Short mmCIF file of C-alpha atoms in Angstrom, two decimals:
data_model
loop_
_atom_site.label_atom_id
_atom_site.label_comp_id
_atom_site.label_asym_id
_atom_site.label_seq_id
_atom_site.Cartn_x
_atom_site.Cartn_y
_atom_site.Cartn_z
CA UNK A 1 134.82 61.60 65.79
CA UNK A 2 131.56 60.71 68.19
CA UNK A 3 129.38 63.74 68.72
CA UNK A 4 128.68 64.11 73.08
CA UNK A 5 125.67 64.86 73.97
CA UNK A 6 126.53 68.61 74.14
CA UNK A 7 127.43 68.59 70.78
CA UNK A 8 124.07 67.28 69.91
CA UNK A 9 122.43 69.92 72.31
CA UNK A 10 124.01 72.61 70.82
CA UNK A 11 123.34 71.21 67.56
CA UNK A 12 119.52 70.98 68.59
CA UNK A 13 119.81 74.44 69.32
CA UNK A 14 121.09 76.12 66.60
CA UNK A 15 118.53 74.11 65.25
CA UNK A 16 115.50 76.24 67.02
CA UNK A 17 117.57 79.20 66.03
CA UNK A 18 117.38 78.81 62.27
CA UNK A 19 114.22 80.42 60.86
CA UNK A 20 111.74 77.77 59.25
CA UNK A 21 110.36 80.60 56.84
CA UNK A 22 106.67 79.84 57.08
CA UNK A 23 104.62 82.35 57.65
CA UNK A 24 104.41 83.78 60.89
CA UNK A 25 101.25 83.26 63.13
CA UNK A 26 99.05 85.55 65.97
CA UNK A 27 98.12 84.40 69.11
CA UNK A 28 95.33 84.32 69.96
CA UNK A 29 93.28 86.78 71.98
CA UNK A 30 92.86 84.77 75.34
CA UNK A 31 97.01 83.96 74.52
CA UNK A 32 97.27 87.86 74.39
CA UNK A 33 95.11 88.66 77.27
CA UNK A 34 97.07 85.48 79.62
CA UNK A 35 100.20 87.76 78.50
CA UNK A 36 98.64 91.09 79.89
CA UNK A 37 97.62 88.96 83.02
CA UNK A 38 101.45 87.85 83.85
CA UNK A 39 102.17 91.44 82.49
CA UNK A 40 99.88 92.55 85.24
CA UNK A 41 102.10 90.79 87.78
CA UNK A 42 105.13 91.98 86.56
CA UNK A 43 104.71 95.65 86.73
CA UNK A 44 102.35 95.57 90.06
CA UNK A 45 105.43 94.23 91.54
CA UNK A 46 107.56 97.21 90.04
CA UNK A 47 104.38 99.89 91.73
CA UNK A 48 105.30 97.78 94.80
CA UNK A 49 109.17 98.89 94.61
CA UNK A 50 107.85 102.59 94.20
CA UNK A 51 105.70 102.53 96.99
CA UNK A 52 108.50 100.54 99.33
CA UNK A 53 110.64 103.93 98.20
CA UNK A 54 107.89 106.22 98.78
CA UNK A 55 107.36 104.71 102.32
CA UNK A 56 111.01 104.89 102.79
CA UNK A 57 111.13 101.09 103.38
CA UNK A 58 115.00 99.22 104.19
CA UNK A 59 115.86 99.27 100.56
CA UNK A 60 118.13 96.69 99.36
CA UNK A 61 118.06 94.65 96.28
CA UNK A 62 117.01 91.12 98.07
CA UNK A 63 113.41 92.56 99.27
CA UNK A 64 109.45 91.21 99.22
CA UNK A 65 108.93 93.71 96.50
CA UNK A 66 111.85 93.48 94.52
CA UNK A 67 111.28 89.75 95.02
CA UNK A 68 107.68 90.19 93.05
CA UNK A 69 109.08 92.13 90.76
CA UNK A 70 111.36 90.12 89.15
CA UNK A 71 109.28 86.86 90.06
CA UNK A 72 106.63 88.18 87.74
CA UNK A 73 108.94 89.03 84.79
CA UNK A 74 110.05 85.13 85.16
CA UNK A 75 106.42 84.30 85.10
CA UNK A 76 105.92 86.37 81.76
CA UNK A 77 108.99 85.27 80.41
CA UNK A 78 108.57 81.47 80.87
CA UNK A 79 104.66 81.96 79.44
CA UNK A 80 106.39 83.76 76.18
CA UNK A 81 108.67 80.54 75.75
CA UNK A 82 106.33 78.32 76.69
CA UNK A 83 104.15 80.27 73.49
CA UNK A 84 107.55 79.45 71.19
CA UNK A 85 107.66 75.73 72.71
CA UNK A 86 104.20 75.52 71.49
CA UNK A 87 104.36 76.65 68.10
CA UNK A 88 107.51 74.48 67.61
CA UNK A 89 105.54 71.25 68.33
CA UNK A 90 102.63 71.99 66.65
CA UNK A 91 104.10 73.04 63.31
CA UNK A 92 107.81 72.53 63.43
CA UNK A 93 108.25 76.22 63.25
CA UNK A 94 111.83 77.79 64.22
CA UNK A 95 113.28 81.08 64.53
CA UNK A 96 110.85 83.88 63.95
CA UNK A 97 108.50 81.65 62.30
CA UNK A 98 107.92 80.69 65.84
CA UNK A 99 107.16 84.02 67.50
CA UNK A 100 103.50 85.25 66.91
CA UNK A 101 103.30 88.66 64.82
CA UNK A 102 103.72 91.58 68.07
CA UNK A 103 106.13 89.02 70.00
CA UNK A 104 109.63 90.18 67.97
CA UNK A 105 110.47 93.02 70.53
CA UNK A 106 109.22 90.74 73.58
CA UNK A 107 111.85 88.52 72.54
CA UNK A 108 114.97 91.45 72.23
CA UNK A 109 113.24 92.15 75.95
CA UNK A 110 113.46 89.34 77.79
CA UNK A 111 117.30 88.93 77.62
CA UNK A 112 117.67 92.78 77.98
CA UNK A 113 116.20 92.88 81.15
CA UNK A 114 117.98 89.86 82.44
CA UNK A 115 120.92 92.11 81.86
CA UNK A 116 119.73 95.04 83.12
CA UNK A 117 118.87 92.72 86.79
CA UNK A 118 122.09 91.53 86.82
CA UNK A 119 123.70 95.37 86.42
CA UNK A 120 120.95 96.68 89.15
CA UNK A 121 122.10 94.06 91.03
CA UNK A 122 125.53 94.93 91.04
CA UNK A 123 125.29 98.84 90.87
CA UNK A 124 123.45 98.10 94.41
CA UNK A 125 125.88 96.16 95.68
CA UNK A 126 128.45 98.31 94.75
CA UNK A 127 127.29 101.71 94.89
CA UNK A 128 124.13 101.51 97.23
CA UNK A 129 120.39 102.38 96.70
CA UNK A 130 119.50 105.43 94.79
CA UNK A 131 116.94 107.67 97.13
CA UNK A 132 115.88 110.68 94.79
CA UNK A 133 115.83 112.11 91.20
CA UNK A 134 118.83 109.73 90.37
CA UNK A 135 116.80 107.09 90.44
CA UNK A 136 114.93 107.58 86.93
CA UNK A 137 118.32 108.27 85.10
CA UNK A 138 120.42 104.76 86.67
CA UNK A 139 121.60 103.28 83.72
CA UNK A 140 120.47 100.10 84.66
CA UNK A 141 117.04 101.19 85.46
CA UNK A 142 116.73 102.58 82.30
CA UNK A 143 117.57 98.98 80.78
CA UNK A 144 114.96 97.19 83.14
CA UNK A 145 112.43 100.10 82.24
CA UNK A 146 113.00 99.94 78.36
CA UNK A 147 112.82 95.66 78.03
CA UNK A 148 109.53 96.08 80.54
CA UNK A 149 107.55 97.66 77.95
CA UNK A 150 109.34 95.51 75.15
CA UNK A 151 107.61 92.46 77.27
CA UNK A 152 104.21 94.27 78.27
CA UNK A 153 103.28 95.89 75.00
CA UNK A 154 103.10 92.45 73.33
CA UNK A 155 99.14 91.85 73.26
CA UNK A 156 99.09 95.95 71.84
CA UNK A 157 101.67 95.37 69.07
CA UNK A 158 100.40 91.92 68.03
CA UNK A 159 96.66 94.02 67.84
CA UNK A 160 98.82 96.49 65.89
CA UNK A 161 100.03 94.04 63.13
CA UNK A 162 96.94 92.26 62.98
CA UNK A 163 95.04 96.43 61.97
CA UNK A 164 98.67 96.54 59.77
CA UNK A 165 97.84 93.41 57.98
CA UNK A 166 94.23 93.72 57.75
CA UNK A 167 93.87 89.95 59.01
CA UNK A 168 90.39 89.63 60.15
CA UNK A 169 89.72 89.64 63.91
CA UNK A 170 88.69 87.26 65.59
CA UNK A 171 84.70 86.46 66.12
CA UNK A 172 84.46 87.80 69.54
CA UNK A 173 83.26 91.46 70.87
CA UNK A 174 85.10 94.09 70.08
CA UNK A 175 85.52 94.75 74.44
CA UNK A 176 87.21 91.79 74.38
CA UNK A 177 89.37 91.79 72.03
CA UNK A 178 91.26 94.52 73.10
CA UNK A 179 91.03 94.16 76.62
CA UNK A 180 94.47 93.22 76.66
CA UNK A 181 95.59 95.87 74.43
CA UNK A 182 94.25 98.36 76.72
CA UNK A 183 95.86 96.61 79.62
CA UNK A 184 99.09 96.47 77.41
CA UNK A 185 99.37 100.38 76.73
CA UNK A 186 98.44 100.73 80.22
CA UNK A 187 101.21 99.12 81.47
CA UNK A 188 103.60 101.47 79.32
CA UNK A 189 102.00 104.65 80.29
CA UNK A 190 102.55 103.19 83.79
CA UNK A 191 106.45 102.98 83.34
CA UNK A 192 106.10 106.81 81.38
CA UNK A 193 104.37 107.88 83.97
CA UNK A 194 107.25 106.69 86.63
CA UNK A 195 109.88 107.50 84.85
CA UNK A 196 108.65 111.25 83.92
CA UNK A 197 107.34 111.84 87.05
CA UNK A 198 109.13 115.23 87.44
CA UNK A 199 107.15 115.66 84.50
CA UNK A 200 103.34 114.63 85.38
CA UNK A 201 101.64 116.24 88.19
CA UNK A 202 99.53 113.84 89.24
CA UNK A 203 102.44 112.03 90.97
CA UNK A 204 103.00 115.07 93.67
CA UNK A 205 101.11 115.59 96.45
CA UNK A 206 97.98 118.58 96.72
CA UNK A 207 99.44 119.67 99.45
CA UNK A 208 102.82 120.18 98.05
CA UNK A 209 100.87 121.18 94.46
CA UNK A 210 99.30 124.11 96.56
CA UNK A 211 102.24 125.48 98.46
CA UNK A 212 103.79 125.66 94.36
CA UNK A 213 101.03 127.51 93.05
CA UNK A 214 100.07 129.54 95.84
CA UNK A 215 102.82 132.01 95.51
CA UNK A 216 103.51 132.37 99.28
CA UNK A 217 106.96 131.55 99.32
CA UNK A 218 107.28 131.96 95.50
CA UNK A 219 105.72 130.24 92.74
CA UNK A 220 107.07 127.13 91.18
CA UNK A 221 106.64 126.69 87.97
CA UNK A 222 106.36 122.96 87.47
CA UNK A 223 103.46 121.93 88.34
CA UNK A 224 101.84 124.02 85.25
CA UNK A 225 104.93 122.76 82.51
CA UNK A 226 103.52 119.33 83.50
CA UNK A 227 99.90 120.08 83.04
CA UNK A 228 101.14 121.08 79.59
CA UNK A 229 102.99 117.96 78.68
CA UNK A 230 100.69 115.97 80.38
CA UNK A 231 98.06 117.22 78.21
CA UNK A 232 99.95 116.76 74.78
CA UNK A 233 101.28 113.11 76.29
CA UNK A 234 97.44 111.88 76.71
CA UNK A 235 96.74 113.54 73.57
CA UNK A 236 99.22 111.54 71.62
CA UNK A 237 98.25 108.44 73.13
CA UNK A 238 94.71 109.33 71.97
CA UNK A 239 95.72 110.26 68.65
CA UNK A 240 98.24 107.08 68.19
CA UNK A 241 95.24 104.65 69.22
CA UNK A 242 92.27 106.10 67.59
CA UNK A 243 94.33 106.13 64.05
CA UNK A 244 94.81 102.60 63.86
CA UNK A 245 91.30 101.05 65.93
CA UNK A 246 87.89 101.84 66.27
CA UNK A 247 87.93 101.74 70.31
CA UNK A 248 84.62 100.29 72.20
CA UNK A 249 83.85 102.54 75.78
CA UNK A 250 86.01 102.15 78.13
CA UNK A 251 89.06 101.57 76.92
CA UNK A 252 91.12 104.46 78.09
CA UNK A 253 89.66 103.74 81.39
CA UNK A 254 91.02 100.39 81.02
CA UNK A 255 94.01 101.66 80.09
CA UNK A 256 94.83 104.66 82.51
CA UNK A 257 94.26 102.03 85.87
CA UNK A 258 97.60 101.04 86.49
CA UNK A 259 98.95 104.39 85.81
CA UNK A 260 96.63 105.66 88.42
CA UNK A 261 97.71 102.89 90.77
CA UNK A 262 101.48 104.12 89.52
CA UNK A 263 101.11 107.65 90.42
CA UNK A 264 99.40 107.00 94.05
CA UNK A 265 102.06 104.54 94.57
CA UNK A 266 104.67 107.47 93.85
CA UNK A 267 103.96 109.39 97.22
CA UNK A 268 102.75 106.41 99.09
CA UNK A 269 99.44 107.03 97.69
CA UNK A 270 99.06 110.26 99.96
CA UNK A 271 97.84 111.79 96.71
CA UNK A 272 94.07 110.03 96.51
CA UNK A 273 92.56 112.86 94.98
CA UNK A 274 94.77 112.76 92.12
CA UNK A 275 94.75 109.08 91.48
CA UNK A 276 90.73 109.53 90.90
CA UNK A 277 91.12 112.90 89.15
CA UNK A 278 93.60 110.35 86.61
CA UNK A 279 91.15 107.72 86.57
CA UNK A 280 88.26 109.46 85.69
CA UNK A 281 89.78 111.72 82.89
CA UNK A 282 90.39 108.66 81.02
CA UNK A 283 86.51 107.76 81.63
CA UNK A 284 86.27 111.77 80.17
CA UNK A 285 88.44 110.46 77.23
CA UNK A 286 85.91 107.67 76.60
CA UNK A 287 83.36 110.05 76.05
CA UNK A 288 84.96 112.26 73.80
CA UNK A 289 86.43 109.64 71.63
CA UNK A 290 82.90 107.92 71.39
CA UNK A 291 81.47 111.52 70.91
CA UNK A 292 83.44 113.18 68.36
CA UNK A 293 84.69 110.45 66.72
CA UNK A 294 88.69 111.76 66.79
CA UNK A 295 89.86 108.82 64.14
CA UNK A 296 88.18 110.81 61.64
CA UNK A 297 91.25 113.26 61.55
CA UNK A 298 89.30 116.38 61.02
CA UNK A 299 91.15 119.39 62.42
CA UNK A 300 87.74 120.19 64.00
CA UNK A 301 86.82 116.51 65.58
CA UNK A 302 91.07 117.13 67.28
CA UNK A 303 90.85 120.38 68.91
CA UNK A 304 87.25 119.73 70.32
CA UNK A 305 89.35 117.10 71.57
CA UNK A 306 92.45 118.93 73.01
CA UNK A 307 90.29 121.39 74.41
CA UNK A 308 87.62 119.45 75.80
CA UNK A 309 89.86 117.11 77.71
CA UNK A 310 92.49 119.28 79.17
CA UNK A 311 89.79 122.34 80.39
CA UNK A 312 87.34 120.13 82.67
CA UNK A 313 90.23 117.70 83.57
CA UNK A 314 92.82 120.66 84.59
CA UNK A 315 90.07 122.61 86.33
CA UNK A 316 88.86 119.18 88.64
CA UNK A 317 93.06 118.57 89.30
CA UNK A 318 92.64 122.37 90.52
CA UNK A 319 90.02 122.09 92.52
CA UNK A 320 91.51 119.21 93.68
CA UNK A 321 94.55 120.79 95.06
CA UNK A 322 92.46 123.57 97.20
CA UNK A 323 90.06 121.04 98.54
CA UNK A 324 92.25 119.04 99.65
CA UNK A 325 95.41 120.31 100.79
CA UNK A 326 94.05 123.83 102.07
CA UNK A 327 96.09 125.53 99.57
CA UNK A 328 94.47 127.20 96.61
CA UNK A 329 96.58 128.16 93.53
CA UNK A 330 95.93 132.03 93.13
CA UNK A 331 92.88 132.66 90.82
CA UNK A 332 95.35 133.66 87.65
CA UNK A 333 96.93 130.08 87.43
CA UNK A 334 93.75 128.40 88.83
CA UNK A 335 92.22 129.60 85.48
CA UNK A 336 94.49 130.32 83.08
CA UNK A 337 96.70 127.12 83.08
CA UNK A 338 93.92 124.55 82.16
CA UNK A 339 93.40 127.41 79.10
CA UNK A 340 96.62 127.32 78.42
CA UNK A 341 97.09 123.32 78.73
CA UNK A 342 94.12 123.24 76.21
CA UNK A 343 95.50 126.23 73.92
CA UNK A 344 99.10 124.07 73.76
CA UNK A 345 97.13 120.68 73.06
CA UNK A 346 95.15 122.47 69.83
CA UNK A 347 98.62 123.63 68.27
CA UNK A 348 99.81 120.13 68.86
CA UNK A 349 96.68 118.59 67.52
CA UNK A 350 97.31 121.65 64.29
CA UNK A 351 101.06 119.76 63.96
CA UNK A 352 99.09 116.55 63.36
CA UNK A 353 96.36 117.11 61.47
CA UNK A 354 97.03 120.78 59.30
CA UNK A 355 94.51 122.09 57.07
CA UNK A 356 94.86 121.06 53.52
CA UNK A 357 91.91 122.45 51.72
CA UNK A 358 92.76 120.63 48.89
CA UNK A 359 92.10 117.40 50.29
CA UNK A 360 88.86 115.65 50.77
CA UNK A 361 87.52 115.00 53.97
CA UNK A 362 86.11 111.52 55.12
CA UNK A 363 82.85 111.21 55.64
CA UNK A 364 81.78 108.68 57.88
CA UNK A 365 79.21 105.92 57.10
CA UNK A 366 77.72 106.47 60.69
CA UNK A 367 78.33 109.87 61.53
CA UNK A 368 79.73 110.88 65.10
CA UNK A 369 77.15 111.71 67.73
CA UNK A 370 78.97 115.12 67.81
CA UNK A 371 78.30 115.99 64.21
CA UNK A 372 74.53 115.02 64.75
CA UNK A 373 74.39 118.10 67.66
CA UNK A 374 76.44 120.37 64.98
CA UNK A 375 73.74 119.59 62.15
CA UNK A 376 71.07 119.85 64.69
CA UNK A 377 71.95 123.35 65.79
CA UNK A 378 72.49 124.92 62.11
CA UNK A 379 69.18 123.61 61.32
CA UNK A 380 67.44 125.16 64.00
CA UNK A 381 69.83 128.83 63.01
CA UNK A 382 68.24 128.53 59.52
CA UNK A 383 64.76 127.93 60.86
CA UNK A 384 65.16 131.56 63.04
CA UNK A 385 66.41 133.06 60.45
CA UNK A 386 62.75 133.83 58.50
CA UNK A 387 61.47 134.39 61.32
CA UNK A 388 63.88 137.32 62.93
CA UNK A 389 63.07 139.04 59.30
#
């Protein structure tokens, strides 16, 4: 019996499926950073959806936004095949010998959110356009949020493996090589920070911020539960990063951008303040992390950490909130909650790091810039010391 020219497609196909076993490959770091670039398109479209709702735009699923939305996942889709197509010509590789290390769960993504579209699709059609909290907990959404950051954390997991499997980077600066890392993770904290909005205060409004805290009509407590998880979220992020790279300046600035742009675009960006109280606490996490030197894992190095990020950075979203909305939260919570936001991101930073006595310490080949001002200030203790006597 003749084979058709289906037959053979299929065939051809099954073909591609089949894994060559050799030994997966990375891509490169301008492959990784033309990833975070269509990545960039992809979820600017989804902040353009969230500012069309914040706006209260005609909502409908055939929109501009929606349009650039899923016009840039197509873009990062087809540049993720066209990465396979590549790899397939070059060395006959099939299967997953064909997807760079960091690629796997891009791959489980791509066809998840084509899913997901189609159900959003149809839930709209059928049921009409979400309008409030409901939105974050559609099914669908959920899909389209979950293969999102399967597509955009692809330059950050292939950095991952390549720390994982000790493979030596690339002969480029260090700035550069994870600039689309940074830009990966950002894009994830983007969709966390959109998706736990009830759950981040940066993503209300001062004025509205205020009016909770005042106590006028009543206090509302969430505005201070979100400084707390807010604080243990950036935190973790901190702590999840700095234990597998040695990060150059700037890269939580890097990587807290679109989140900023994410959490103006939330309230139709009537919440300015905020965004560059969010921008510029990730330029405060630079500091620390180059400062005290966190990857270390030293109980000390982490709650220096916890509490020197959430005090200044809680007290500036404070002032923030009087200065700009007229309302000032009553001197109790204006004070106490960034203490308390701190005090909560210590015990978490206790949880990850406890004190084991028994176990030796690292000591760094170029000490932290922190420990210098530490070993600077006992010296100068002893020196009074024979002279108070």
């Amino acid at each position: 019996m003749a084979l058709t020219p289906l037959d053979r497609l299929l065939e051809y196909k099954m073909h591609l499926l089949a894994d060559s076993r050799q030994p997966r490959v990375f891509a490169a770091w301008w492959q990784d950073l033309t990833t975070a670039a269509f990545s960039a398109w992809f979820i600017g479209g989804l902040i353009l959806d969230v500012n069309a709702h914040a706006q209260g735009w005609a909502e409908s699923f055939f929109t501009w936004w929606h349009l650039a939305f899923y016009t840039g996942f197509a873009a990062t889709a087809a540049w993720i095949a066209w990465m396979l197509v590549r790899a397939h010509r070059a060395d006959g590789r099939t299967g997953m010998a064909a997807v760079p290390h960091g690629y796997g769960p891009a791959i489980v993504g791509v066809p998840l959110f084509l899913v997901s579209g189609i159900a959003d699709m149809i839930w709209h059609e059928l049921l009409g356009v979400e309008a409030d909290l409901d939105i974050f907990f559609s099914p669908s959404h959920l899909g389209l949020a979950v293969a999102g950051c399967l597509i955009a954390l692809a330059p950050w997991l292939s950095a991952w493996r390549r720390e994982v499997l000790s493979v030596e980077p690339e002969p480029i600066p260090i700035e550069a090589r994870l600039a689309a890392p940074a830009l990966s993770l950002g894009f994830a904290i983007a969709t966390l920070v959109l998706f736990l909005n009830y759950l981040v205060p940066f993503t209300d409004t001062p004025f509205a911020t205020g009016v909770a805290l005042e106590g006028r009509f009543g206090f509302d407590s969430g505005p201070v539960a979100g400084m707390v998880f807010t604080t243990v979220l950036v935190l973790a992020l901190a702590v999840f990063a700095t234990g597998r790279f040695r990060l150059p300046l700037g890269f939580f600035t890097v990587a807290f951008a679109y989140p900023c742009i994410m959490a103006g675009a939330f309230t139709g960006f009537e919440n300015g303040a905020y965004v560059w109280v969010l921008l510029l606490s990730g330029a405060w996490l630079d500091f620390l992390i180059w400062l005290i030197r966190p990857e270390l894992r030293r109980r000390r190095d982490l709650m220096v950490l916890a509490g020197g990020w959430a005090v200044p950075v809680w007290a500036a979203f404070m002032i923030a909130t009087g200065a700009h909305a007229g309302n000032w939260p009553v001197a109790e919570i204006g004070l106490g909650a960034p203490v308390v936001a701190a005090a909560v991101g210590c015990l978490f930073m206790l949880v990850v790091q406890p004190e084991h006595r028994d176990a030796v310490r690292p000591n760094p080949a170029e000490p932290s810039p922190f420990d210098d001002v530490i070993a600077r200030a006992k010296a100068m203790t002893a020196n009074r010391g024979p002279e108070q006597q």
